XYZ file of C-alpha atoms in Angstrom:
449
model
C 0.000 0.000 0.000
C 1.337 3.418 -0.942
C 2.261 5.803 1.823
C 0.689 9.242 2.157
C 3.823 10.811 0.662
C 3.764 8.402 -2.270
C 0.063 9.079 -2.874
C 0.748 12.806 -2.896
C 3.592 12.384 -5.358
C 1.368 10.287 -7.636
C -1.375 12.921 -7.438
C 1.101 15.653 -8.375
C 2.336 13.626 -11.360
C -1.251 13.130 -12.504
C -1.974 16.871 -12.291
C 1.216 17.682 -14.171
C 0.454 15.156 -16.909
C -3.155 16.244 -17.284
C -2.175 19.923 -17.321
C 0.320 19.105 -20.087
C -2.538 17.580 -22.126
C -4.705 20.642 -21.423
C -2.056 22.931 -22.931
C -1.802 20.894 -26.132
C -5.573 20.527 -26.457
C -6.423 24.115 -25.527
C -3.842 25.889 -27.704
C -6.181 27.312 -30.411
C -8.807 28.619 -27.999
C -6.195 30.133 -25.674
C -4.562 31.857 -28.659
C -7.972 33.321 -29.519
C -8.520 34.422 -25.924
C -5.117 36.110 -25.777
C -5.921 38.072 -28.934
C -9.214 39.124 -27.394
C -7.491 40.194 -24.169
C -5.064 42.273 -26.251
C -8.095 43.789 -27.961
C -9.634 44.735 -24.609
C -6.393 46.263 -23.372
C -6.319 48.380 -26.536
C -9.848 49.646 -25.869
C -11.749 47.336 -28.236
C -14.295 44.605 -27.632
C -16.654 42.075 -29.116
C -18.656 42.951 -32.222
C -16.014 45.502 -33.161
C -13.274 45.405 -35.808
C -9.682 45.556 -34.618
C -7.460 46.996 -37.336
C -4.073 48.428 -38.174
C -4.461 51.620 -40.296
C -1.215 50.929 -42.134
C 1.234 48.085 -42.584
C 1.749 46.386 -39.183
C 5.078 46.787 -37.432
C 6.668 44.699 -34.651
C 4.045 45.886 -32.156
C 1.685 43.389 -33.748
C 2.755 40.529 -31.480
C 0.341 37.938 -32.787
C 1.717 34.619 -34.057
C 3.414 34.953 -37.484
C 1.396 37.952 -38.739
C 1.852 39.364 -42.236
C 3.432 42.849 -42.202
C 2.693 43.285 -45.935
C -1.109 43.451 -45.760
C -3.689 45.577 -43.984
C -5.067 43.539 -41.079
C -8.676 43.747 -39.921
C -9.977 41.365 -37.250
C -13.685 41.437 -36.344
C -14.272 39.800 -32.957
C -17.844 38.513 -32.660
C -20.064 37.332 -29.819
C -23.635 36.131 -30.338
C -24.365 35.380 -26.667
C -26.565 38.452 -26.144
C -26.553 40.049 -29.596
C -27.929 37.017 -31.422
C -26.922 36.517 -35.079
C -24.270 38.977 -36.240
C -23.849 40.306 -39.793
C -20.408 40.717 -41.358
C -20.604 42.658 -44.615
C -17.727 42.206 -47.068
C -17.573 44.828 -49.850
C -17.373 43.795 -53.508
C -13.875 43.527 -54.982
C -14.069 46.724 -56.982
C -11.363 49.121 -55.795
C -9.894 46.575 -53.386
C -9.840 42.927 -52.378
C -10.296 41.042 -49.121
C -8.677 37.678 -48.415
C -9.821 36.080 -45.192
C -11.819 33.588 -43.167
C -14.476 33.614 -40.467
C -13.701 31.193 -37.600
C -15.156 30.013 -34.328
C -13.201 30.521 -31.109
C -11.372 27.210 -31.666
C -10.142 28.730 -34.939
C -12.033 26.146 -36.990
C -12.896 27.698 -40.354
C -16.580 28.460 -40.951
C -16.129 30.017 -44.386
C -13.732 32.077 -46.484
C -14.790 35.525 -47.705
C -13.883 37.743 -50.656
C -12.815 36.626 -54.151
C -11.503 33.290 -52.796
C -14.559 32.860 -50.554
C -18.280 32.273 -50.731
C -19.107 35.671 -52.276
C -16.544 35.177 -55.107
C -15.652 38.857 -55.047
C -19.186 40.171 -55.479
C -19.389 41.096 -51.801
C -21.824 39.580 -49.372
C -23.619 39.712 -46.056
C -22.332 36.831 -43.939
C -24.668 35.894 -41.103
C -22.813 34.431 -38.095
C -25.268 32.253 -36.163
C -25.076 31.200 -32.494
C -24.900 27.506 -31.562
C -28.128 25.609 -32.198
C -29.818 28.525 -33.947
C -33.216 27.405 -35.293
C -34.830 30.687 -36.317
C -35.799 31.439 -39.896
C -32.991 32.923 -41.964
C -33.743 36.120 -43.865
C -33.071 36.062 -47.622
C -29.934 37.618 -49.055
C -27.535 36.422 -46.359
C -24.793 33.789 -46.429
C -25.439 31.646 -43.314
C -22.451 30.932 -41.073
C -23.539 28.446 -38.357
C -21.058 28.376 -35.486
C -20.541 25.824 -32.725
C -19.400 28.593 -30.367
C -20.787 31.940 -29.293
C -17.553 33.839 -29.723
C -15.258 33.875 -32.716
C -13.352 36.119 -35.055
C -12.359 36.716 -38.648
C -8.918 37.375 -40.039
C -9.287 39.689 -43.024
C -6.438 41.016 -45.145
C -7.030 44.047 -47.369
C -4.662 43.306 -50.238
C -2.339 45.999 -51.596
C -2.065 46.847 -55.261
C 1.473 48.021 -54.543
C 3.540 49.099 -51.583
C 3.207 52.822 -52.346
C 1.820 55.109 -49.660
C -1.235 55.864 -51.797
C -2.034 52.191 -52.360
C -1.565 51.423 -48.658
C -4.026 54.217 -47.860
C -6.399 52.858 -50.499
C -6.252 49.364 -48.958
C -7.024 50.843 -45.529
C -9.976 52.809 -46.915
C -11.275 49.710 -48.680
C -10.975 47.626 -45.509
C -13.006 50.196 -43.593
C -15.928 49.439 -45.901
C -16.425 46.255 -43.872
C -19.553 46.385 -41.729
C -20.320 44.463 -38.525
C -23.619 44.665 -36.636
C -26.340 42.502 -35.016
C -28.984 41.145 -37.384
C -31.600 42.620 -35.045
C -30.401 46.075 -36.139
C -30.097 45.313 -39.855
C -32.932 47.684 -40.782
C -30.876 50.604 -39.494
C -27.346 49.327 -38.762
C -25.306 51.277 -36.244
C -21.875 52.507 -37.358
C -19.243 49.802 -37.209
C -16.676 50.408 -34.471
C -13.092 50.165 -35.738
C -10.577 49.821 -32.893
C -7.195 51.194 -33.993
C -4.523 49.143 -32.204
C -1.494 50.378 -34.147
C -0.067 52.444 -31.295
C 0.075 49.679 -28.697
C 1.953 46.419 -28.266
C -0.770 43.947 -29.229
C 0.732 40.969 -27.410
C -0.898 37.591 -28.040
C 2.209 35.410 -27.735
C 1.683 32.172 -25.825
C 2.685 32.262 -22.119
C 3.986 28.834 -21.150
C 3.190 29.094 -17.467
C 0.165 29.352 -15.181
C -1.191 32.276 -17.237
C -2.047 29.812 -20.002
C -4.501 28.081 -17.665
C -6.078 31.373 -16.619
C -6.870 32.066 -20.287
C -8.172 28.532 -20.758
C -10.417 28.952 -17.714
C -11.914 32.173 -19.107
C -12.885 30.376 -22.309
C -14.340 27.364 -20.503
C -16.455 29.695 -18.382
C -17.591 31.596 -21.504
C -18.398 28.725 -23.862
C -20.360 25.478 -23.675
C -18.530 22.171 -23.870
C -18.441 20.739 -27.391
C -19.409 17.089 -27.624
C -16.082 16.186 -29.218
C -14.228 17.596 -26.180
C -16.236 16.242 -23.257
C -13.452 13.763 -22.445
C -11.414 16.819 -21.401
C -13.828 17.873 -18.626
C -12.133 15.800 -15.931
C -8.683 16.435 -17.418
C -8.902 20.205 -16.943
C -10.678 19.767 -13.615
C -7.461 18.179 -12.374
C -5.760 21.500 -13.139
C -8.409 23.402 -11.174
C -10.565 24.461 -14.133
C -14.257 23.659 -13.773
C -17.214 25.366 -15.377
C -19.119 27.475 -12.858
C -16.283 27.540 -10.310
C -13.531 30.124 -9.804
C -10.021 29.202 -10.912
C -8.011 29.597 -7.719
C -5.096 27.126 -7.698
C -3.046 27.018 -4.529
C 0.689 27.712 -4.463
C 1.655 24.073 -4.964
C -0.709 23.667 -7.909
C 0.513 26.896 -9.496
C 4.046 25.506 -9.445
C 2.874 22.267 -11.057
C 1.020 24.232 -13.744
C 4.175 26.209 -14.513
C 6.112 22.965 -14.895
C 3.444 21.372 -17.083
C 3.289 24.390 -19.385
C 7.081 24.359 -19.736
C 6.958 20.637 -20.552
C 4.317 21.257 -23.193
C 6.339 24.087 -24.698
C 9.405 21.878 -25.081
C 7.361 19.020 -26.531
C 5.464 21.237 -28.986
C 8.684 22.866 -30.174
C 10.364 19.501 -30.741
C 7.332 18.241 -32.639
C 7.248 21.476 -34.674
C 10.762 20.762 -35.908
C 9.681 17.369 -37.260
C 7.420 19.156 -39.766
C 10.520 20.152 -41.690
C 11.820 16.630 -42.176
C 9.453 16.318 -45.157
C 10.128 19.290 -47.402
C 7.605 20.722 -49.822
C 10.154 20.039 -52.567
C 12.588 17.094 -52.665
C 15.513 17.644 -50.258
C 14.209 21.124 -49.441
C 14.191 23.038 -46.157
C 10.850 24.655 -47.085
C 7.780 22.945 -45.672
C 4.061 23.555 -45.308
C 3.918 24.155 -41.534
C 0.764 22.129 -40.922
C -0.209 18.488 -41.331
C -2.826 17.421 -43.928
C -4.883 15.743 -41.187
C -5.001 18.961 -39.165
C -5.997 21.012 -42.226
C -8.853 18.651 -42.983
C -9.985 18.674 -39.371
C -10.075 22.442 -38.983
C -11.868 22.834 -42.314
C -14.580 20.268 -41.502
C -15.054 20.764 -37.740
C -13.342 17.383 -37.318
C -16.156 15.562 -39.088
C -14.094 12.400 -39.609
C -15.175 10.138 -36.702
C -11.803 8.382 -36.738
C -9.615 11.485 -36.578
C -9.024 14.197 -33.990
C -5.420 15.454 -34.489
C -5.154 17.385 -31.213
C -1.355 17.090 -31.157
C -0.916 18.491 -34.659
C -3.453 21.210 -33.900
C -1.534 22.185 -30.777
C 1.679 22.482 -32.779
C 0.058 24.583 -35.509
C -1.541 27.068 -33.149
C 1.554 27.369 -31.021
C 3.186 29.149 -33.988
C 0.320 30.665 -36.000
C -3.314 31.670 -35.911
C -6.035 31.458 -38.585
C -7.167 28.542 -40.738
C -8.657 28.978 -44.219
C -11.689 26.964 -45.264
C -10.156 26.168 -48.642
C -6.394 25.657 -48.876
C -4.321 27.135 -51.677
C -6.974 29.489 -53.046
C -6.460 32.964 -51.599
C -3.026 32.304 -50.130
C -0.387 29.637 -49.503
C 2.567 29.470 -47.110
C 5.963 27.810 -46.875
C 8.152 27.959 -43.751
C 11.894 27.438 -43.229
C 13.810 27.199 -39.948
C 17.147 26.007 -41.408
C 19.492 27.015 -44.200
C 20.540 24.968 -47.220
C 23.104 23.053 -45.131
C 20.509 22.063 -42.542
C 21.728 24.475 -39.852
C 19.282 26.572 -37.797
C 18.864 30.149 -39.009
C 20.941 32.365 -36.709
C 20.541 36.137 -36.552
C 24.301 36.618 -36.159
C 24.849 35.370 -39.716
C 23.977 36.805 -43.121
C 21.826 34.796 -45.541
C 20.458 35.145 -49.052
C 17.186 33.882 -50.514
C 16.931 34.093 -54.307
C 13.311 34.238 -55.455
C 13.209 32.955 -59.064
C 11.518 35.047 -61.766
C 7.847 34.675 -62.655
C 6.706 33.819 -59.144
C 3.355 31.978 -59.367
C 1.092 34.644 -57.848
C -1.590 36.958 -59.161
C -1.147 39.414 -56.295
C 2.227 39.333 -54.529
C 4.758 37.307 -52.568
C 6.496 38.177 -49.322
C 9.235 36.812 -47.054
C 8.904 37.564 -43.325
C 11.160 36.667 -40.415
C 9.980 35.800 -36.901
C 11.574 35.217 -33.543
C 12.147 31.458 -33.395
C 11.326 31.421 -29.669
C 7.970 33.255 -29.798
C 6.911 32.959 -33.480
C 6.146 36.682 -33.363
C 7.791 39.573 -35.177
C 11.208 40.368 -33.695
C 10.705 43.247 -31.287
C 11.996 46.758 -31.907
C 13.026 46.084 -35.512
C 12.504 48.736 -38.214
C 10.993 46.133 -40.551
C 10.420 42.399 -40.674
C 9.875 41.536 -44.326
C 10.386 42.238 -47.987
C 7.722 41.617 -50.595
C 7.394 41.871 -54.357
C 5.498 45.108 -53.608
C 8.207 46.733 -51.466
C 8.810 50.081 -53.216
C 12.612 49.993 -52.837
C 13.067 46.329 -53.806
C 15.571 45.743 -56.628
C 15.302 42.780 -59.007
C 18.181 41.103 -60.834
C 18.629 41.308 -64.610
C 17.040 37.860 -65.102
C 13.921 38.819 -63.123
C 14.939 36.998 -59.945
C 15.132 38.822 -56.620
C 17.689 38.401 -53.840
C 16.462 38.878 -50.265
C 19.100 39.217 -47.524
C 18.655 38.367 -43.843
C 21.335 39.481 -41.407
C 22.448 41.948 -38.725
C 23.882 44.412 -41.266
C 22.735 45.570 -44.676
C 24.905 44.235 -47.530
C 26.497 47.041 -49.546
C 24.063 48.441 -52.083
C 21.297 46.014 -51.027
C 19.466 47.954 -48.328
C 16.104 47.762 -50.116
C 16.366 43.963 -50.260
C 17.540 43.514 -46.668
C 15.621 42.273 -43.599
C 17.475 42.978 -40.319
C 18.017 40.241 -37.712
C 19.194 39.946 -34.123
C 21.555 37.501 -32.406
C 18.854 34.933 -31.706
C 17.373 32.236 -33.904
C 14.751 33.158 -36.474
C 12.445 31.515 -38.994
C 11.158 32.629 -42.391
C 7.618 32.392 -43.717
C 7.188 32.829 -47.472
C 3.677 33.818 -48.556
C 2.029 33.483 -51.950
C -1.084 35.641 -52.450
C -3.201 34.498 -55.359
C -1.157 31.272 -55.767
C -1.061 29.714 -59.228
C -0.628 26.124 -60.546
C 3.177 26.255 -61.053
C 3.501 26.454 -57.260
C 1.498 23.290 -56.672
C 2.783 21.242 -59.613
C 6.264 22.420 -58.565
C 7.398 23.554 -61.995
C 8.357 26.720 -60.065
C 10.432 26.045 -56.944
C 11.701 28.262 -54.143
C 15.367 27.482 -53.417
C 16.744 27.104 -49.925
C 18.145 30.011 -47.926
C 21.943 30.050 -48.181
C 24.418 31.316 -45.579
C 26.847 33.959 -46.858
C 28.817 34.877 -43.741
């Protein structure tokens, strides 16, 4: 028979193990909650549109954001408001690429030219769970399993000029968000400008993670697919209808469990890159096919629930499109051509071949390898085919440089780095067939010094 001390040690190990599982399982909803908390701290709230009225800088501390597009993020809540209308303007003097998601970041539907309205514009009607009321004509229904959710919308630039940036901002502000109950006379949409603050939604791998998870469990109903987690999170002190008040010993265990999960998720993240997008390539699609299918279908496959892969994906990014490879496509690299981790003390070159397979633009952005956010206090984090001072080579290719110092005569093609490790995300907006049939290939990043 186990002694009292042994029983206590076993209990602590159980809490630590179950808290570890809660971190992996809860990653997408905690990421959402952290973005909402950042919204509140910036003065915004639900049923408002958070936006950056210009190209985002490092203060946008979400996970792998795009600094070469205008970001607009409507946060919605149907708990009291009932169905909420999101109006997307027609693609006339602008274009929106984006997706509406529930609070678990499962895709409900894409919007804009690559979405359900096909560029004609549309009134998307976000419905609360179990909604049974009659739907008015002229709306695109968006049934959600959760009361809260958000949309990630990118207003696409025609070029990187100041005038076209301003035009993309003006176009994005044509978005409308209001309760269906007020559709006859919609109130003005509230746009919360968060450009002047540090919008920090990076993942805290300590007890704060569980505080965010508790807020979401108190807010939302349990989904049937997740009911097996009720007792798991209860072990960590999270129970619907009860305050989250872990004692000092439990707080220490939660810190340890979150650190364990961080190390495990990071190690699993690195395995993504063992299967390159091209043969013997360091570039990889940073998400598993099973996870993509799950998030796009609300995990409809009864034999699949890739919680581990989902945890990895949302530890380094947010947002999931409903339809892959239509509006945008991404490749990630964490190592150079020789298989060595990208190090901000070195200088690297990426040569983008001519005739990149995009109808809109491409961009290469660097992120802090530790946080997956933009590197803090940097003057810029990316170069794109629309960067006004970008210089192409005579054959139409473009060299992008990553390093602590600008190479001579290459300042417009340079992205500054720091001493620490970094990663590069290459985006294709309006991707075309040569990308997917791989007749056009992105070469590895090469170390110069």
